[in-house]
């Protein structure tokens, strides 16, 4: 520890007695990690703990609030709005992730075929990924516009419906509209991941199966698909987390309306905590979903760190 | 692979149709935004809608840029995103290096915490982080937004840089250590220069994340001095009447910087995305 006065180890007297006079590796490691640790402690860990404890108080935005036990949770669980938001979140997540998985696989297989200008075609197919979420939400709000929206016109013109569809204000349709927009926005991530994964699937197995007489569809399901299992698992889990928490699509498209029918848990939390300034109740909404995330994140870190720890 | 001529033909037809559908699905909404932005307002609301502007106009762009605070919001977004990118690239590299290279107690735990933080969605954090920023007097400031964005960009950058650093041979570090270089010097002079392309991609991701973020911007910034374009647009949308032409022109302006990044770095982005989320 004598080297402590010589920060870099290079400003030593002209003739160094020992060539290496550095701080021990473990100490340097901690110094390197310090800034990230400070950010983590102050802006992630502390707020998380604070958020959980706020859920057990009647805290409002402007005032401190007192401990009120589980009464926020009692309020929530007897509130039909919370039940509906949970169900909406669940259906929207499961529905869109399933559609994105199937379409993503299909698009990835298509885009992996030999074709002219494949790079350009891929870039264009991935385009929605590059569109900021806010802009994606706005675009779809314009497309779904009930008077001048292009979709209204197309549907009536193509005879798919004989009366106007209230894409965003009909409670039975609005969630479906949100889902369409979310699939549009989230699909490229699936396609990109699967395109990358398909490129790394060794082709000799596939060729062997072809020689054995397996058709193209058979080969996909019994040779290619099993090799994508790992990528599919990670992609689905990541997308589940992101989709479950995507806020802007619902916020911009419907604002949770009509009459709270399209709220999902994040927009409901926002409504309680920020719009109505009931921080305690808003935190309770979030705390009630934490267990789901703990499980998902645990499973994902397990997978993502596998190689690192090997 | 031997394939019958007819099978091959069918396969080509199916592929072509599929690719056309895929391209239509991904491009049509973007096209519609762009086309709308160049139409006069009478044409925008006309039925039937026109596929191409009858009278091409830049009025919506003029309105967006000079008759609304939108340009100000774009500049705010840019400043915040640049701040976030610089801090998270530096902190990310500093954090990733020991995890990729050094031996210390708690290395595995640290790696695990980073992935966890990366996966932690902003919607879990936005309420309590509001209170923290309030205590620090950082609500409604660009600094406050930068701080808030660091909560996801730092773990993300760290996580991706660990994989980039892992591709650099350990022997280089060891040789430099033998020569008496300190760990800080090795990171700066040996590892970073080699990892430069990877770091560029990571920085682009951080920039994009910060540029696109909405929830924190909505909750933590409300004055024109701090609002980013995402929050600014939300403010315009929540009214009862939408000026669609101007909104679409604003959208195009906000997409352009990201699109340029995307076109230039598309190949690396796809690779980076795959490398960052799947290890093993």
XYZ file of C-alpha atoms in Angstrom, chain B residues 78-269:
192
model
C -30.358 17.053 -28.643
C -28.532 18.595 -25.674
C -29.972 16.049 -23.264
C -29.149 13.154 -25.589
C -25.579 14.355 -26.107
C -25.073 14.765 -22.351
C -26.465 11.316 -21.690
C -24.328 9.784 -24.421
C -21.063 11.267 -23.170
C -21.602 10.400 -19.508
C -22.884 6.918 -20.181
C -20.097 6.105 -22.650
C -17.437 7.162 -20.133
C -19.058 5.548 -17.114
C -20.023 2.520 -19.195
C -16.420 1.945 -20.311
C -15.101 2.426 -16.766
C -17.613 -0.060 -15.408
C -17.327 -2.609 -18.174
C -13.541 -2.850 -18.033
C -13.127 -4.322 -14.540
C -16.009 -6.719 -15.131
C -14.479 -7.905 -18.390
C -10.888 -8.080 -17.148
C -10.144 -7.760 -13.463
C -10.539 -10.102 -10.557
C -12.313 -8.712 -7.540
C -14.808 -9.751 -4.943
C -18.359 -9.236 -6.112
C -17.619 -9.341 -9.829
C -20.457 -11.761 -10.574
C -22.858 -9.832 -8.382
C -21.936 -6.600 -10.166
C -22.526 -8.145 -13.574
C -25.877 -9.441 -12.391
C -26.882 -6.060 -10.990
C -26.029 -4.391 -14.277
C -28.197 -6.725 -16.305
C -30.990 -6.318 -13.783
C -30.741 -2.526 -13.953
C -30.717 -2.719 -17.743
C -33.909 -4.750 -17.728
C -35.624 -2.591 -15.141
C -38.378 -0.711 -16.974
C -38.704 3.078 -16.515
C -42.336 2.652 -15.542
C -41.208 1.062 -12.268
C -38.979 3.977 -11.427
C -40.728 7.111 -12.597
C -42.643 7.923 -9.408
C -39.853 7.591 -6.819
C -37.278 9.079 -9.190
C -39.551 12.103 -9.406
C -39.156 12.551 -5.650
C -35.375 12.139 -5.774
C -35.060 14.724 -8.532
C -37.376 17.011 -6.619
C -35.115 16.791 -3.552
C -32.137 17.670 -5.704
C -33.966 20.590 -7.296
C -33.576 18.961 -10.692
C -37.217 18.734 -11.688
C -37.913 20.604 -14.906
C -34.252 20.915 -15.864
C -32.253 19.335 -18.632
C -29.743 18.103 -16.043
C -32.565 16.309 -14.271
C -33.521 14.539 -17.481
C -29.911 13.565 -18.129
C -29.687 12.091 -14.641
C -32.950 10.210 -15.133
C -31.823 8.810 -18.487
C -28.530 7.622 -17.014
C -30.525 5.059 -15.028
C -31.101 3.077 -18.195
C -28.238 4.134 -20.471
C -25.408 3.391 -18.033
C -26.445 -0.242 -17.396
C -27.186 -0.664 -21.077
C -23.857 0.768 -22.255
C -21.947 -1.199 -19.638
C -23.661 -4.404 -20.609
C -22.895 -3.968 -24.294
C -19.309 -2.860 -23.704
C -18.576 -5.936 -21.635
C -19.241 -8.002 -24.749
C -17.075 -5.728 -26.894
C -14.197 -5.805 -24.430
C -14.444 -9.564 -24.266
C -13.575 -9.720 -27.966
C -10.223 -8.020 -27.330
C -7.467 -10.508 -26.486
C -6.552 -10.530 -22.794
C -2.892 -10.958 -23.710
C -2.718 -7.312 -24.774
C -3.647 -6.177 -21.275
C -1.265 -8.622 -19.690
C 1.625 -7.471 -21.840
C 0.913 -3.843 -20.975
C 0.718 -4.747 -17.280
C 4.139 -6.379 -17.509
C 5.463 -3.196 -19.068
C 4.292 -1.316 -16.010
C 1.176 0.351 -17.357
C -1.597 1.033 -14.886
C -5.106 -0.276 -15.399
C -6.334 3.220 -16.248
C -3.632 3.565 -18.885
C -4.440 0.168 -20.342
C -8.092 1.064 -20.649
C -7.323 4.404 -22.251
C -4.438 3.465 -24.521
C -4.977 -0.209 -25.319
C -8.582 -1.286 -24.910
C -10.538 1.810 -25.904
C -8.770 2.419 -29.226
C -9.378 -1.169 -30.282
C -12.983 -1.132 -29.099
C -13.710 2.176 -30.817
C -16.203 0.835 -33.406
C -18.097 -0.996 -30.696
C -18.167 2.069 -28.493
C -19.486 4.142 -31.376
C -22.408 1.764 -31.753
C -23.056 1.761 -28.017
C -23.000 5.565 -28.005
C -25.480 5.640 -30.894
C -27.792 3.372 -28.947
C -27.541 5.611 -25.883
C -28.218 8.683 -27.993
C -31.230 7.055 -29.638
C -32.638 5.857 -26.304
C -32.366 9.342 -24.830
C -33.695 11.003 -27.972
C -36.762 8.763 -28.033
C -37.581 8.617 -24.329
C -41.015 9.818 -23.385
C -42.240 8.871 -19.905
C -39.505 10.608 -17.897
C -39.662 13.604 -20.206
C -43.396 13.852 -19.664
C -43.171 13.636 -15.885
C -39.974 15.590 -15.155
C -40.069 18.429 -17.680
C -42.840 20.901 -18.295
C -41.355 24.283 -19.145
C -40.092 25.132 -22.610
C -36.545 25.246 -21.254
C -36.487 21.579 -20.350
C -39.124 19.892 -22.514
C -37.853 17.457 -25.101
C -39.636 17.026 -28.394
C -41.425 13.864 -27.253
C -43.020 15.668 -24.320
C -43.598 18.736 -26.476
C -45.520 16.726 -29.050
C -47.571 15.060 -26.324
C -48.554 18.526 -25.133
C -49.810 19.314 -28.628
C -51.718 16.049 -28.908
C -53.561 16.191 -25.635
C -55.602 19.194 -26.779
C -58.911 18.633 -28.496
C -58.037 19.750 -31.986
C -54.964 18.427 -33.688
C -53.142 20.350 -36.357
C -52.212 17.178 -38.180
C -50.154 18.862 -40.881
C -47.912 20.546 -38.356
C -47.742 17.448 -36.164
C -46.673 15.315 -39.095
C -44.071 17.870 -40.183
C -42.719 17.901 -36.614
C -42.618 14.114 -36.691
C -40.585 14.077 -39.870
C -38.127 16.562 -38.356
C -37.761 14.386 -35.260
C -37.279 11.182 -37.258
C -34.564 12.542 -39.546
C -31.580 12.541 -37.120
C -32.352 9.011 -35.970
C -32.900 7.852 -39.514
C -29.495 9.172 -40.567
C -27.849 7.315 -37.695
C -29.829 4.221 -38.575
C -28.959 4.268 -42.279
C -25.254 4.858 -41.629
C -24.905 2.224 -38.925
C -27.669 -0.236 -39.816
C -25.464 -3.286 -40.116
C -23.649 -2.657 -36.846
C -26.880 -1.874 -35.060
